Every structure is written in structure tokens, then in C-alpha cells.
Coordinates of C-alpha atoms in Angstrom, one line a residue:
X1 CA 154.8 76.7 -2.8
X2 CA 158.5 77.9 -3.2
X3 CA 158.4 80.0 -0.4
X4 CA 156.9 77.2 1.7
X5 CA 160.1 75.3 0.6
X6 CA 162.5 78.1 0.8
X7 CA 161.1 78.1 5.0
X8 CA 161.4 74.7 5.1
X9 CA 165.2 74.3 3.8
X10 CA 165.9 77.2 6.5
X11 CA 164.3 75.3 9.3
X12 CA 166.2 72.2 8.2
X13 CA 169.6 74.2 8.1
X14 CA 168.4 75.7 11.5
X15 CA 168.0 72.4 12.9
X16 CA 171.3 71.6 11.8
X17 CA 172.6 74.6 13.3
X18 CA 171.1 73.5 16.8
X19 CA 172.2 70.0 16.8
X20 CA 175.7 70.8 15.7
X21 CA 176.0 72.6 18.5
X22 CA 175.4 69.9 20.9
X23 CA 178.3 68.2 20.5
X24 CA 180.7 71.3 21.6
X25 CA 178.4 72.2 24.6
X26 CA 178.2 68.3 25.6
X27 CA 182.1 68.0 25.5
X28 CA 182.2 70.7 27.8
X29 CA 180.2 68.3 30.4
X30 CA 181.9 64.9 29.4
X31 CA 184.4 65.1 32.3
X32 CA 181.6 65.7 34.3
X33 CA 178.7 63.4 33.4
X34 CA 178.9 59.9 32.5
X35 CA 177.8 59.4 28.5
X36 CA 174.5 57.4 29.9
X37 CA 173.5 59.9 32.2
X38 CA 174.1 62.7 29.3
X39 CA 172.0 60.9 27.0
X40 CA 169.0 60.5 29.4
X41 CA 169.8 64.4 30.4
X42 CA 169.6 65.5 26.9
X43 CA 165.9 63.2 25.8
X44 CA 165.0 64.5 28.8
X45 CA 165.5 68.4 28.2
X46 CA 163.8 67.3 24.8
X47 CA 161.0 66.5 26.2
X48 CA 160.6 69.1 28.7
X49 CA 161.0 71.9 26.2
X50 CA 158.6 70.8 24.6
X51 CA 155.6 70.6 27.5
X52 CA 156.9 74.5 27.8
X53 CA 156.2 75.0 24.6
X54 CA 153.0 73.5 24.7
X55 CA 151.7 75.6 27.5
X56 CA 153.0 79.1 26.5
X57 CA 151.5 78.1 23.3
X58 CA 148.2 77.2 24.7
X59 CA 148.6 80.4 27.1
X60 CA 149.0 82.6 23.6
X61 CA 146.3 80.8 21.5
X62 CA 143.4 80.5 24.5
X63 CA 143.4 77.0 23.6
X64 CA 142.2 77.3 20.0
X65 CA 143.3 74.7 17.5
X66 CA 146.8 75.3 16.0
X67 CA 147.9 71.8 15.2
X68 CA 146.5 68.5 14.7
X69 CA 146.0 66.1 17.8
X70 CA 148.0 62.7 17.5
X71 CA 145.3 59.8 16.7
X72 CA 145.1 56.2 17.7
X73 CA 146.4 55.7 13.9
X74 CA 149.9 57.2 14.4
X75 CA 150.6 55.2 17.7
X76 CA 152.4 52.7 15.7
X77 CA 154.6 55.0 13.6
X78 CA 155.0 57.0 17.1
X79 CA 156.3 53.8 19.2
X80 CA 158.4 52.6 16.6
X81 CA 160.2 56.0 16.3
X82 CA 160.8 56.0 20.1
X83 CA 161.7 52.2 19.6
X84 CA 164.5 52.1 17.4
X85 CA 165.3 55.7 17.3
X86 CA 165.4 56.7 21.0
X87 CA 166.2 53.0 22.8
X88 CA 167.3 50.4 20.5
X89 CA 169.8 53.1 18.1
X90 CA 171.6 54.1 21.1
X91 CA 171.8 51.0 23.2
X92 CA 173.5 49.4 19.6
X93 CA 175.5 52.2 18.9
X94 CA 177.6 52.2 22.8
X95 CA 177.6 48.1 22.1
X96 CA 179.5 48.8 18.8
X97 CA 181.6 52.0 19.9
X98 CA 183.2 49.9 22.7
X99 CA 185.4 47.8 19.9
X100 CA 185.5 50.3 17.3
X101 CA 187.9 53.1 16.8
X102 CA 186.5 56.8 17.3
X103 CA 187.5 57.6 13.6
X104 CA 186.2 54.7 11.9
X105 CA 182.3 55.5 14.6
X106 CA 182.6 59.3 13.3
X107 CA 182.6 58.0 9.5
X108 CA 180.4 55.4 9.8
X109 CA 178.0 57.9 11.9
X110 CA 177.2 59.8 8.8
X111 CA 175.7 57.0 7.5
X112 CA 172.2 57.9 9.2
X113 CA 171.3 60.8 6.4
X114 CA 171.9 58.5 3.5
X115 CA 170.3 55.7 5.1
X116 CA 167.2 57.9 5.9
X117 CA 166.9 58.5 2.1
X118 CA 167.7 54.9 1.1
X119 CA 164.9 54.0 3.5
X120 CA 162.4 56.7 2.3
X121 CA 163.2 56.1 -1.7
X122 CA 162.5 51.9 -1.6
X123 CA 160.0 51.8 1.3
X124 CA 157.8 54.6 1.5
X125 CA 158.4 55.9 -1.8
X126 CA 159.4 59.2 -1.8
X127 CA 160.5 60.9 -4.9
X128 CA 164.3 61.1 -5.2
X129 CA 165.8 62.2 -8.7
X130 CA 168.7 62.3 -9.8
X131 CA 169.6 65.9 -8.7
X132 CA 168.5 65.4 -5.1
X133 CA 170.6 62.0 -5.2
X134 CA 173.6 64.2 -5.9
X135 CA 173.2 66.5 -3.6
X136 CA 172.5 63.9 -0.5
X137 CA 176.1 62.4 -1.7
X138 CA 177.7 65.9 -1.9
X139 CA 176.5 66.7 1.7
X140 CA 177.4 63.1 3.1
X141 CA 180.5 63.2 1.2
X142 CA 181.0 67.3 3.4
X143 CA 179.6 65.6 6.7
X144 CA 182.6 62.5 5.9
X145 CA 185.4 64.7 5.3
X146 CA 184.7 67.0 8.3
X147 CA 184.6 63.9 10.9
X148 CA 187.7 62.4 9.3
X149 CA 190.2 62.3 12.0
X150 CA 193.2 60.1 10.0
X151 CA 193.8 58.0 12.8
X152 CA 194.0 53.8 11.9
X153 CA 190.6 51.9 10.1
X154 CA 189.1 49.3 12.0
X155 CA 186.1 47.0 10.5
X156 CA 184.8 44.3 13.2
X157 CA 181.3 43.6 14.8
X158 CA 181.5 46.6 16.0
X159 CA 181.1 49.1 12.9
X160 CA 178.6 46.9 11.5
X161 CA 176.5 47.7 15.0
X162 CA 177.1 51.4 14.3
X163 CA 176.1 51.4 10.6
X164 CA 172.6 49.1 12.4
X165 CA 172.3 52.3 14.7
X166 CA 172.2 54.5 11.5
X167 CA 169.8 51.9 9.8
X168 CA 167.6 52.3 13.2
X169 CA 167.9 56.1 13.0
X170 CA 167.2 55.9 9.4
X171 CA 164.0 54.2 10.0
X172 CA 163.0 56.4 13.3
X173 CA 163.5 59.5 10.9
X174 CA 161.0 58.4 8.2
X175 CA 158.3 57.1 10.8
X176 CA 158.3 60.4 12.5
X177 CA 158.0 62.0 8.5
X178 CA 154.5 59.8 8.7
X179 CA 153.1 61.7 12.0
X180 CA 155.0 64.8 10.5
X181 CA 151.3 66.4 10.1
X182 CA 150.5 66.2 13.8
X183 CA 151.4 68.3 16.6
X184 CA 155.5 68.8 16.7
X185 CA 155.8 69.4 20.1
X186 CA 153.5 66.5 21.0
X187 CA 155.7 63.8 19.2
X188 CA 158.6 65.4 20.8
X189 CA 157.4 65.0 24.2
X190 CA 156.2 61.6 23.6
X191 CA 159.7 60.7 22.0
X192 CA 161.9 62.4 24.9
X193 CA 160.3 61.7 27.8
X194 CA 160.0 57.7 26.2
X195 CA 163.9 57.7 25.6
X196 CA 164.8 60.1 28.6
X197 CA 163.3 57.5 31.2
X198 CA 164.5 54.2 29.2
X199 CA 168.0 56.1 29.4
X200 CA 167.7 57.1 33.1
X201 CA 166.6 53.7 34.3
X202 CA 169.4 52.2 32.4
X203 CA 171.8 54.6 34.3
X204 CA 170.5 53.5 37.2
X205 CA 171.0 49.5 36.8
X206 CA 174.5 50.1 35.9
X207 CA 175.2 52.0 38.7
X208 CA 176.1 55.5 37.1
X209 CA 176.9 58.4 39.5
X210 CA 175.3 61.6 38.5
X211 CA 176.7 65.3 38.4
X212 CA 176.0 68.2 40.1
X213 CA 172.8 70.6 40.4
X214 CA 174.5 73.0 37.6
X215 CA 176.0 70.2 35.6
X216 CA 172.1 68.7 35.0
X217 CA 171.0 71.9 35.0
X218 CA 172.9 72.4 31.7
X219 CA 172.9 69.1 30.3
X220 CA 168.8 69.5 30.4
X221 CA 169.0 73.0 28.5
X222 CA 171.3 71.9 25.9
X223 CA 168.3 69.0 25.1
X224 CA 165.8 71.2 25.0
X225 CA 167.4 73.9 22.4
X226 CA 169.6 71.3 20.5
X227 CA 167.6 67.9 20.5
X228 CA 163.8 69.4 21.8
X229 CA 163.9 72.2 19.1
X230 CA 166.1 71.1 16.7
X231 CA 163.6 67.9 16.7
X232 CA 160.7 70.4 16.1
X233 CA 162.4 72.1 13.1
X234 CA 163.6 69.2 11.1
X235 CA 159.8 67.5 11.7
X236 CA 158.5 71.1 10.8
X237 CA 160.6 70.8 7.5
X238 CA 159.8 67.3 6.8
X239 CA 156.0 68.6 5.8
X240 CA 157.2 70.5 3.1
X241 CA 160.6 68.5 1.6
X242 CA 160.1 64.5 2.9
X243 CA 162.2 62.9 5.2
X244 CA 165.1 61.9 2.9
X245 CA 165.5 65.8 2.1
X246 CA 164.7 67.2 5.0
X247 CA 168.1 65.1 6.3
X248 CA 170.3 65.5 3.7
X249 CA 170.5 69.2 4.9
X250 CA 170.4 67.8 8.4
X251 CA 174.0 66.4 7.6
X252 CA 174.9 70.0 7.9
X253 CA 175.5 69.6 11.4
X254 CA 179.1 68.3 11.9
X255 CA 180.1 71.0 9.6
X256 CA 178.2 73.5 12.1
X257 CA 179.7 71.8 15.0
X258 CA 183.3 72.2 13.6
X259 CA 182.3 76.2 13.7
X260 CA 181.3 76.5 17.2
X261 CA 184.6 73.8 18.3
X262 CA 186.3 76.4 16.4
X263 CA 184.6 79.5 18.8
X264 CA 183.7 77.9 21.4
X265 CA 186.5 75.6 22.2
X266 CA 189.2 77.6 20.0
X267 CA 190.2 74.7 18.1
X268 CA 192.2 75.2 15.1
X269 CA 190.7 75.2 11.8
X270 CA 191.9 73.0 9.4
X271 CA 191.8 71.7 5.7
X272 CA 188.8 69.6 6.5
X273 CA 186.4 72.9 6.3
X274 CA 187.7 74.3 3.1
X275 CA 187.4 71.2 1.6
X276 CA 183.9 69.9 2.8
X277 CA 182.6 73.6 2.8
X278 CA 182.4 73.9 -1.3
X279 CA 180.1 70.1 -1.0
X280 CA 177.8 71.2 1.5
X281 CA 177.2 74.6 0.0
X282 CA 176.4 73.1 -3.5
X283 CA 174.5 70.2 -1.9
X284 CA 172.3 72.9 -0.6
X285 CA 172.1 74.9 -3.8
X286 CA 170.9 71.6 -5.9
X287 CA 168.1 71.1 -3.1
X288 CA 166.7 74.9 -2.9
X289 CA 166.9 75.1 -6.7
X290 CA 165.4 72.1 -7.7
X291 CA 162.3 72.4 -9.6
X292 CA 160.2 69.1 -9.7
X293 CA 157.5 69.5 -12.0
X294 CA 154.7 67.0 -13.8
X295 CA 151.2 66.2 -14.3
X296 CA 150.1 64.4 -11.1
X297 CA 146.9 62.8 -9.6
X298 CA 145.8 63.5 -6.4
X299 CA 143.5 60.6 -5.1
X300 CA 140.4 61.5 -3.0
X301 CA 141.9 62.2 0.9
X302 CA 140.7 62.9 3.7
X303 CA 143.1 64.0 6.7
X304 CA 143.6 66.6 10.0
X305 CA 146.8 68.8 9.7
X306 CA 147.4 72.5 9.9
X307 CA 146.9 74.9 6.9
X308 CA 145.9 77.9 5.3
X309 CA 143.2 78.6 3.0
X310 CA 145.7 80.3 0.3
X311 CA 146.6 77.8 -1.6
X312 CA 145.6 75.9 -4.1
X313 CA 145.2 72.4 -2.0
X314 CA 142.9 74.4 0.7
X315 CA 140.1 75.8 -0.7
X316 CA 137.3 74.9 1.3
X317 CA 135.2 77.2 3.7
X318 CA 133.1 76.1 6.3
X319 CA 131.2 77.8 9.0
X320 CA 131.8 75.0 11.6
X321 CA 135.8 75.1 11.0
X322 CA 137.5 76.4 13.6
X323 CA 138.6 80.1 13.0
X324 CA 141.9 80.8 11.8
X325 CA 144.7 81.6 14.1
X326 CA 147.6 83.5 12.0
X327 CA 146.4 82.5 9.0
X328 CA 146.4 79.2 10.2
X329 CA 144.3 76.2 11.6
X330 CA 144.2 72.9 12.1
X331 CA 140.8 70.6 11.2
X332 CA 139.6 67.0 9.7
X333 CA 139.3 68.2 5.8
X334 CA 138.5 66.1 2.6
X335 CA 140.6 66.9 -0.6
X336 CA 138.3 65.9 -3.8
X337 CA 140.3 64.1 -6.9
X338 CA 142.7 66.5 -9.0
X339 CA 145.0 66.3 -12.0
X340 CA 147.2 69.7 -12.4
X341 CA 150.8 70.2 -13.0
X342 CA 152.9 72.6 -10.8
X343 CA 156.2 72.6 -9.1
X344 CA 155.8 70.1 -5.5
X345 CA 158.4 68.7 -3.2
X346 CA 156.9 65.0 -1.1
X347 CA 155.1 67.1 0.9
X348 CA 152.2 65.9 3.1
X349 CA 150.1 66.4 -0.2
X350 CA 152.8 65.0 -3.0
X351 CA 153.6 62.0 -2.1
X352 CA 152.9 59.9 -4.7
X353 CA 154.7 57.5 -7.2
X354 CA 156.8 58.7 -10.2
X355 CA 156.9 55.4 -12.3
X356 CA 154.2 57.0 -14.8
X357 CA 155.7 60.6 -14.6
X358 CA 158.4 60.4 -17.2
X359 CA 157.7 64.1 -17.9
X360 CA 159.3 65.2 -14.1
X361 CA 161.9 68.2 -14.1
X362 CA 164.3 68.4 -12.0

């Protein structure tokens, strides 16, 4: 179980590391490609990795079962990611940008990590103690000071549009933590393809010019590594931690992008790092030492995800499963009622309610 979650903070802060780095590389294209254009470019790459993926991992697997297949019961929770998070969000947040000033959209921004956890804690009930609480507002509190540019406040329609666009990606976030079981690169597809076209349509009906061969060419790689993968890495960590975890170390990114501004575009480092640096580093420390421990119930269950058959939540055998590939497979499987007490994170398996588990460490 603690290695599981030691992996799955890595590919959060991995994810981080990719999506940081889009907005350095995308700066370097601004002059060149119109901001609607980009976006649609950068779903687009998304989704393209992703079919890639699929087919070099079909190629390496002979076809076998590695992940579970999307079902007509995630189709809501899928749509209403690519809804809200991939053509409402953005269409909202370049509404409230045009009457808002670029210091006051890069604070407000950061609000999409906290409201991710907000949204997870009251709606869908994820377990949120008081430790992991601090160290959401530690790394908020990092991601804040590192897009702090000093220039004048403004508060209008505007910012309250941008903090909706964070409510939307809030709410995109924890329906994808819902299909989080099911096929990565699937949902990825679905969800960059979905919002690539919307975006390239709307391009189109405003009348935006589009770039060169080798200007697209790189706008589409930077979405596959830094929104395709980095998508696959934070839904791959979202098994494991929940969504409201899984984005707190998400908010890594800004400080990540800083870095690369620094390499990349040799920008000057300032007193924003050495400031935000001690509040992301301990954020991350309370999260990979936190120890969440009680008696719990798990109810009778019945689900397809992958999984091995090493620990203690997979211990059936079969003949008619499919074999294992790495370890691993991928089948419908029952879970029978159990009462133990062990260290868990809301993973696909611990999600349950804390109001009678008084007894919880953290």
C-alpha cells in the first residue's frame, strides 16, 4: 500500500513537472499562434498521444487486457468532464481575462487545486483531515506566491468568471477521479479530441489565422507530453490518493514552470522561489507522510479495473480470468464484505465516510 502511494505522489509531481512546462514552451509560440488556435493545438496533441499510446500498447500486449474498457455507466461523468473542463472552463476563463488584469487571472488561477478539494470533501466525500488540509493550503499558498507579479488588483465580472473557470475545472477534475479506474489513455482521447475540435471550430468562426507547418507541428507535441501525458499521470495517481490529493501536488506546476522560464528562457530568479519553495516542499512532506489509519467497512462491490493479485483487496483466482500481463490485469471482479484496519489513502477501494471513524490517524 505505501509503495503504491509513494508511485502515485511521484506520478503526481511528474505530472506537475510536464504541465509546468507548457507554459514556457507555449510562450515560445504565442507570437506565432493565436491563444485559440494554441488551445485547440494543445487538446488536440492530447488526444493524439494518446491513440499512439493506445496502439504501441496494443502492439506490446497482443491485445490482451491491461486496463478496463469505458462502460455506458461512466458516459456521464466522461461528458461532463469534457463539458465544463475542456469547453465551458476555457470559453469562461478568455470571457473573464479580457477585463481582468494578468496578476489578479494568475492568482485567482490557483484557485482550481483548492477548489478541486473543496469539491471532492462536500460532494463526493473524500476523506480530507486536517493534515492533508494543511498541506493543500501550504502548496496553494507556494503556487500564489510564485504567480504573484505586484502589478495593481482589480476585482470586476471578470475575476469572478476566472474563479467559475476554476469551479468548472474543479468539478472536471473530480468526475474524471470517478472513471479514474478505466482506461487512461481512453478518457484522454475522448477528452482531447472532444475539446481539440470544439476549440478548432471555434477558431474557425472567429476567423483565426493559423501558423506555420513547424509552428503546429510543435504546438501538437507540447499537448501530447505536457497535457496528453501529464493528463495520464495525474488520472493514474488519482487511483491511489483521490482527486483532492492527487491536485494539491498538481499545484506544483507554476513552481516547475518558474524553473524551466528560468533555463529555458533565462529569466532571472527571484525571491518568489525561495519563498514559495520551503511551502511546496513541506506540503509534499505532510502528503507522502501521512498515515491514515482506522477500522473501516468495505461493503459488498463489484467493479472492472486493473490489479494485481498481491494484495490484500485481490485475492481471488479464477481459471476464466484473463492471464496476467506484468503482474497485472484488468477484469469484472466482486469484493465480498470486510472489516480490517490498515493504513489507506481514497483510493478506488477507500472511499468511504469518516463520520463514524473517530479513531483515524493522520
Amino acid at each position: 500500500m505505501k509503495n503504491n502511494k509513494t508511485a502515485a505522489i511521484i506520478q503526481a509531481l511528474l505530472a506537475a513537472t510536464l504541465f509546468g512546462a507548457s507554459a514556457p514552451l507555449s510562450k515560445l509560440l504565442v507570437g506565432e499562434i493565436d491563444p485559440v488556435p494554441l488551445a485547440s493545438l494543445l487538446y488536440l496533441g492530447s488526444g493524439i498521444g494518446a491513440l499512439l499510446l493506445m496502439g504501441l500498447q496494443r502492439l506490446k500486449y497482443q491485445g490482451r487486457p491491461v486496463e478496463a474498457k469505458l462502460s455506458t455507466q461512466d458516459l456521464p461523468w466522461l461528458l461532463g468532464a469534457v463539458a465544463f473542463g475542456g469547453i465551458v472552463a476555457p470559453i469562461v476563463l478568455l470571457v473573464g481575462l479580457q477585463s481582468t488584469p494578468a496578476s489578479t487571472a494568475s492568482l485567482l488561477l490557483n484557485f482550481e487545486s483548492a477548489a478541486t478539494a473543496i469539491i471532492a470533501g462536500l460532494f463526493f466525500r473524500e476523506a480530507i483531515g486536517r493534515r492533508i488540509g494543511i498541506a493543500i493550503v501550504l502548496i496553494t499558498a507556494a503556487s500564489i506566491i510564485l504567480t504573484w507579479v505586484g502589478n495593481a488588483w482589480g476585482f470586476s465580472l471578470g475575476a469572478i468568471l476566472i474563479l467559475l473557470a476554476g469551479i468548472l475545472w474543479g468539478l472536471d477534475n473530480n468526475f474524471t477521479r470517478q472513471i479514474s479506474a478505466k482506461d487512461p489513455l481512453m478518457i484522454i482521447l475522448i477528452k482531447g479530441l472532444g475539446a481539440g475540435t470544439f476549440s478548432l471550430i471555434l477558431s474557425l468562426i472567429l476567423g483565426k489565422s493559423f501558423p506555420s507547418f513547424a509552428a503546429i507541428a510543435a504546438g501538437l507535441l507540447i499537448g501530447i507530453l505536457s497535457y496528453g501525458l501529464s493528463i495520464q499521470l495525474v488520472i493514474l495517481a488519482m487511483r491511489q490518493l483521490g482527486s483532492a490529493r492527487a491536485y494539491a501536488l498538481f499545484g506544483a506546476a507554476p513552481f516547475v514552470g518558474m524553473l524551466i522560464s528560468i533555463i529555458l528562457l533565462r529569466e532571472n530568479p527571484d525571491l518568489r522561489i525561495w519563498l514559495s519553495l520551503p511551502l511546496l516542499l513541506f506540503g509534499a512532506w505532510l502528503m507522502l507522510s501521512e498515515d491514515h489509519a482506522h477500522s473501516h467497512q468495505h461493503e459488498p462491490l463489484e467493479h472492472y479495473h486493473k490489479h494485481r493479485h498481491d494484495d490484500e483487496h485481490h485475492q481471488h483466482t479464477n481459471p476464466s480470468f484473463p492471464p496476467l500481463v506484468d503482474g497485472t490485469h484488468a477484469h469484472l471482479h466482486k469484493h465480498q464484505a470486510l472489516v480490517h484496519n490498515h493504513p489507506h489513502t481514497p483510493d478506488l477501494h477507500h472511499r468511504h465516510t469518516h463520520e463514524q471513524n473517530k479513531e483515524s490517524v493522520e
